Amino acid sequence: MKGKLILVGAGLSEDLITLRGIKKISEADIVYVDSYTSVVLGDLRNFLRNQTGKEAIFLGREDIEERFSQVLLKPALEGLKVVLVVPGNPLDATTHVALLSEASKKGIDFEVVPAPGIIPNALTMSGLMVYKIGKIVTLTYPKSGIISEYPYDVIKDNDSRNLHTPLLTEIDLEKGIKMQIKEAIEILLQLENIRREGVLSESRKAIAVSGLGGNKQRICFGTFKDLMKLPTHEGPHTLVITSPKMHFLEEEVASIISSKYC
């Protein structure tokens, strides 16, 4: 019997997983949950148990990036239906793209069940126009005292085309790391102090998105100076640097949404 690897998007919160996703999980022989690349808001383990009767096994970094052949691919080669439940939309992370590539090389049949992910929902849920989305970049903490200047280059390039820049903030669940909005802005201002090209300042406008899709989601539109005053939040966090010249309707709707969810 031929097995199969199925990547099921869990959406942004437990109740945003699709009906198709629930069906695939119910039919699976083994159900894994990726607890490494991101986080799903709510009690996903209990939700899956109640909806499908399946007991999910949570996988960490080593399971997914180093032991994937033994943990995920071997059971499929042995004829089992293996489901990996992925936070957000399955192929948004290169980790899962690489996993499908390896499965294909071994002749394993696969399927992808999509679900709402942070991109483009961080923009559209904030009132921004999706066709103005620019290159996406991840903002990380300084490593050995050195700050990566790449995010600055991406923002500068997107600015030149009047595009919004979605900044994904560093997250490492195994180490308990979830970069807060205040920390992200502090790093950006440090980059401006290094580069001094006039791209970023306390008056720069952005939208802070935290816990999107959950019961306590927060969407706040304002200047860096305003957003730095936000209290800590459960996250995950995305900071959208708005384009230098926002469309008047974007600015209006962003303000409306912010007044409701901030």
Coordinates of C-alpha atoms in Angstrom, one line a residue:
M1 CA 0.0 0.0 0.0
K2 CA 1.3 3.4 -1.0
G3 CA 1.6 6.0 1.8
K4 CA 1.3 9.7 1.6
L5 CA 2.6 12.9 3.3
I6 CA 0.0 15.6 3.8
L7 CA 0.8 19.1 5.0
V8 CA -2.3 20.6 6.6
G9 CA -2.4 24.3 7.4
A10 CA -3.6 25.1 10.9
G11 CA -4.4 28.7 10.1
L12 CA -3.7 31.6 12.5
S13 CA -5.7 30.0 15.4
E14 CA -7.1 26.6 16.1
D15 CA -10.6 27.5 14.8
L16 CA -9.3 28.7 11.4
I17 CA -8.2 25.2 10.3
T18 CA -10.3 24.2 7.2
L19 CA -12.9 21.5 7.0
R20 CA -10.7 19.8 4.4
G21 CA -7.9 19.9 6.9
I22 CA -10.0 18.3 9.6
K23 CA -11.0 15.5 7.2
K24 CA -7.4 14.8 6.2
I25 CA -6.4 14.6 9.9
S26 CA -9.3 12.3 10.7
E27 CA -8.2 9.9 8.0
A28 CA -4.5 9.9 8.9
D29 CA -2.5 7.1 10.5
I30 CA -0.1 9.5 12.2
V31 CA -0.7 13.1 13.0
Y32 CA 2.3 15.4 13.8
V33 CA 2.2 19.1 14.7
D34 CA 5.0 21.5 13.8
S35 CA 5.8 23.4 17.0
Y36 CA 9.1 24.8 15.6
T37 CA 8.5 27.2 12.8
S38 CA 5.7 29.2 14.4
V39 CA 2.8 29.0 16.8
V40 CA -1.0 28.4 16.6
L41 CA -3.1 30.3 19.0
G42 CA -5.3 28.3 21.3
D43 CA -5.1 24.7 22.5
L44 CA -4.5 22.9 19.2
R45 CA -3.8 19.5 20.8
N46 CA -7.2 19.5 22.6
F47 CA -9.0 21.0 19.5
L48 CA -7.7 18.2 17.2
R49 CA -8.6 15.5 19.8
N50 CA -12.2 16.8 20.0
Q51 CA -12.6 17.3 16.3
T52 CA -10.9 14.3 14.9
G53 CA -10.3 11.8 17.7
K54 CA -6.6 11.9 16.9
E55 CA -3.8 12.3 19.4
A56 CA -1.2 14.7 17.8
I57 CA 2.5 14.3 18.3
F58 CA 4.3 17.7 18.6
L59 CA 7.6 18.0 16.7
G60 CA 10.6 20.3 17.4
R61 CA 13.4 21.6 15.3
E62 CA 15.5 18.5 15.3
D63 CA 12.5 16.3 14.2
I64 CA 11.6 18.6 11.3
E65 CA 15.0 19.8 10.1
E66 CA 17.4 16.9 11.0
R67 CA 15.4 13.8 11.6
F68 CA 12.6 14.4 9.1
S69 CA 13.6 11.4 7.0
Q70 CA 13.1 9.0 9.9
V71 CA 10.2 10.7 11.6
L72 CA 8.1 11.9 8.6
L73 CA 9.2 10.2 5.4
K74 CA 9.9 6.6 6.6
P75 CA 6.3 6.0 7.8
A76 CA 5.0 7.3 4.4
L77 CA 7.4 5.0 2.6
E78 CA 6.0 2.1 4.7
G79 CA 2.4 2.8 3.5
L80 CA 1.1 5.1 6.2
K81 CA -0.8 8.4 5.7
V82 CA 1.3 10.9 7.6
V83 CA -0.2 14.4 8.4
L84 CA 2.0 17.3 9.5
V85 CA -0.1 20.1 10.8
V86 CA 1.7 23.4 10.1
P87 CA 0.9 26.8 11.8
G88 CA -0.5 29.2 9.2
N89 CA -0.2 28.3 5.6
P90 CA 1.9 25.2 4.9
L91 CA 4.3 26.4 2.3
D92 CA 5.0 29.9 3.6
A93 CA 8.1 28.5 5.4
T94 CA 11.0 27.2 3.4
T95 CA 11.4 24.4 5.9
H96 CA 8.2 22.8 4.5
V97 CA 9.1 23.5 0.9
A98 CA 12.3 21.6 1.4
L99 CA 10.4 18.7 3.1
L100 CA 8.1 18.3 0.1
S101 CA 11.2 18.3 -2.2
E102 CA 12.7 15.5 -0.2
A103 CA 9.5 13.5 -0.2
S104 CA 9.2 13.9 -4.0
K105 CA 12.8 12.6 -4.5
K106 CA 11.8 9.5 -2.6
G107 CA 8.7 9.0 -4.7
I108 CA 6.3 9.8 -1.8
D109 CA 2.9 11.1 -2.8
F110 CA 2.0 14.3 -1.1
E111 CA -0.8 16.8 -0.7
V112 CA -1.0 20.3 0.6
V113 CA -4.1 21.7 2.4
P114 CA -3.9 25.5 2.6
A115 CA -5.1 27.8 5.4
P116 CA -4.9 31.4 6.4
G117 CA -1.3 32.5 7.0
I118 CA 0.3 35.7 8.3
I119 CA 1.0 36.8 4.7
P120 CA -1.0 38.5 3.2
N121 CA -3.4 38.7 6.1
A122 CA -1.2 40.9 8.2
L123 CA -1.7 43.5 5.5
T124 CA -5.3 43.0 4.4
M125 CA -6.6 42.7 8.0
S126 CA -4.9 46.0 8.7
G127 CA -6.7 47.7 5.8
L128 CA -3.8 47.8 3.4
M129 CA -4.0 47.0 -0.3
V130 CA -2.5 43.6 -1.1
Y131 CA -1.2 44.7 -4.5
K132 CA 1.2 47.1 -2.6
I133 CA 2.9 44.4 -0.7
G134 CA 6.7 44.6 -1.1
K135 CA 9.4 42.1 -0.3
I136 CA 9.1 40.3 3.0
V137 CA 11.9 40.2 5.5
T138 CA 12.6 38.7 9.0
L139 CA 14.0 41.0 11.7
T140 CA 16.3 39.2 14.1
Y141 CA 18.1 40.0 17.3
P142 CA 21.8 41.0 17.0
K143 CA 24.1 38.0 16.8
S144 CA 27.4 38.4 18.6
G145 CA 26.7 42.1 18.9
I146 CA 26.2 42.5 15.2
I147 CA 22.8 43.7 13.7
S148 CA 21.9 42.4 10.2
E149 CA 21.5 45.4 7.9
Y150 CA 19.5 43.4 5.3
P151 CA 16.1 44.5 6.7
Y152 CA 17.2 48.1 6.2
D153 CA 18.0 47.4 2.6
V154 CA 14.7 45.7 2.0
I155 CA 12.7 48.6 3.5
K156 CA 14.7 51.1 1.5
D157 CA 14.1 49.2 -1.8
N158 CA 10.4 48.8 -1.1
D159 CA 10.2 52.5 -0.2
S160 CA 11.6 53.4 -3.6
R161 CA 8.6 51.6 -5.2
N162 CA 6.1 52.9 -2.6
L163 CA 5.4 49.4 -1.3
H164 CA 4.6 48.2 2.2
T165 CA 7.3 46.1 4.0
P166 CA 6.0 43.2 6.1
L167 CA 8.6 42.5 8.8
L168 CA 8.4 39.1 10.5
T169 CA 9.9 39.2 13.9
E170 CA 12.3 36.5 15.3
I171 CA 10.6 33.6 17.1
D172 CA 12.2 30.5 18.6
L173 CA 9.7 28.6 20.6
E174 CA 12.2 26.1 21.9
K175 CA 14.2 29.0 23.4
G176 CA 11.2 30.9 24.5
I177 CA 12.0 33.8 22.1
K178 CA 9.3 36.0 20.8
M179 CA 10.5 39.5 19.7
Q180 CA 8.1 42.2 20.8
I181 CA 7.1 45.2 18.7
K182 CA 9.0 47.6 21.0
E183 CA 12.2 45.5 20.5
A184 CA 11.7 45.4 16.8
I185 CA 11.4 49.2 16.5
E186 CA 14.4 49.7 18.7
I187 CA 16.5 47.5 16.4
L188 CA 15.2 49.4 13.3
L189 CA 16.2 52.7 14.9
Q190 CA 19.6 51.3 15.7
L191 CA 20.0 50.4 12.0
E192 CA 19.1 53.9 11.1
N193 CA 21.7 55.2 13.5
I194 CA 24.3 52.9 11.7
R195 CA 23.3 53.7 8.1
R196 CA 22.0 57.3 8.5
E197 CA 20.2 57.3 5.1
G198 CA 17.0 58.8 6.4
V199 CA 14.8 55.7 5.8
L200 CA 13.6 55.2 9.4
S201 CA 12.7 57.5 12.3
E202 CA 10.4 57.8 15.2
S203 CA 7.9 59.5 13.0
R204 CA 7.8 56.7 10.5
K205 CA 4.3 55.1 10.3
A206 CA 3.7 51.4 10.6
I207 CA 1.2 48.8 11.7
A208 CA 1.9 46.5 14.6
V209 CA 0.1 43.2 14.3
S210 CA 0.1 40.7 17.2
G211 CA -1.8 37.5 17.8
L212 CA -3.6 37.8 14.4
G213 CA -6.7 35.6 14.2
G214 CA -6.9 35.0 17.9
N215 CA -9.5 36.2 20.4
K216 CA -7.0 38.9 21.6
Q217 CA -5.6 40.0 18.3
R218 CA -4.1 43.5 18.2
I219 CA -3.7 45.7 15.2
C220 CA -2.3 49.2 15.9
F221 CA -1.6 51.9 13.3
G222 CA 0.7 54.7 14.3
T223 CA 4.2 56.1 14.3
F224 CA 7.2 54.2 15.6
K225 CA 7.1 56.5 18.7
D226 CA 3.5 55.6 19.4
L227 CA 3.9 51.9 18.7
M228 CA 6.9 51.7 21.1
K229 CA 4.5 52.5 23.9
L230 CA 2.5 49.3 23.3
P231 CA 2.5 46.8 26.2
T232 CA 3.9 43.3 25.6
H233 CA 1.5 40.9 23.9
E234 CA 1.4 37.2 23.4
G235 CA 2.2 37.4 19.7
P236 CA 3.4 36.2 17.2
H237 CA 4.3 39.7 16.0
T238 CA 4.5 41.3 12.6
L239 CA 5.4 44.9 12.0
V240 CA 4.3 46.3 8.6
I241 CA 6.2 49.4 7.6
T242 CA 3.7 51.3 5.5
S243 CA 4.7 52.8 2.2
P244 CA 6.0 56.4 2.1
K245 CA 2.8 57.5 0.3
M246 CA -0.2 55.6 1.6
H247 CA -3.4 55.6 -0.5
F248 CA -5.9 57.9 1.3
L249 CA -8.3 54.9 1.6
E250 CA -5.6 52.8 3.2
E251 CA -4.9 55.4 5.8
E252 CA -8.6 55.8 6.6
V253 CA -9.3 52.1 6.9
A254 CA -6.1 51.4 8.9
S255 CA -7.2 54.1 11.4
I256 CA -10.7 52.6 11.6
I257 CA -9.3 49.1 12.2
S258 CA -6.8 50.3 14.7
S259 CA -9.5 52.1 16.7
K260 CA -11.3 48.8 17.0
Y261 CA -8.4 46.3 17.6
C262 CA -5.6 48.3 19.2

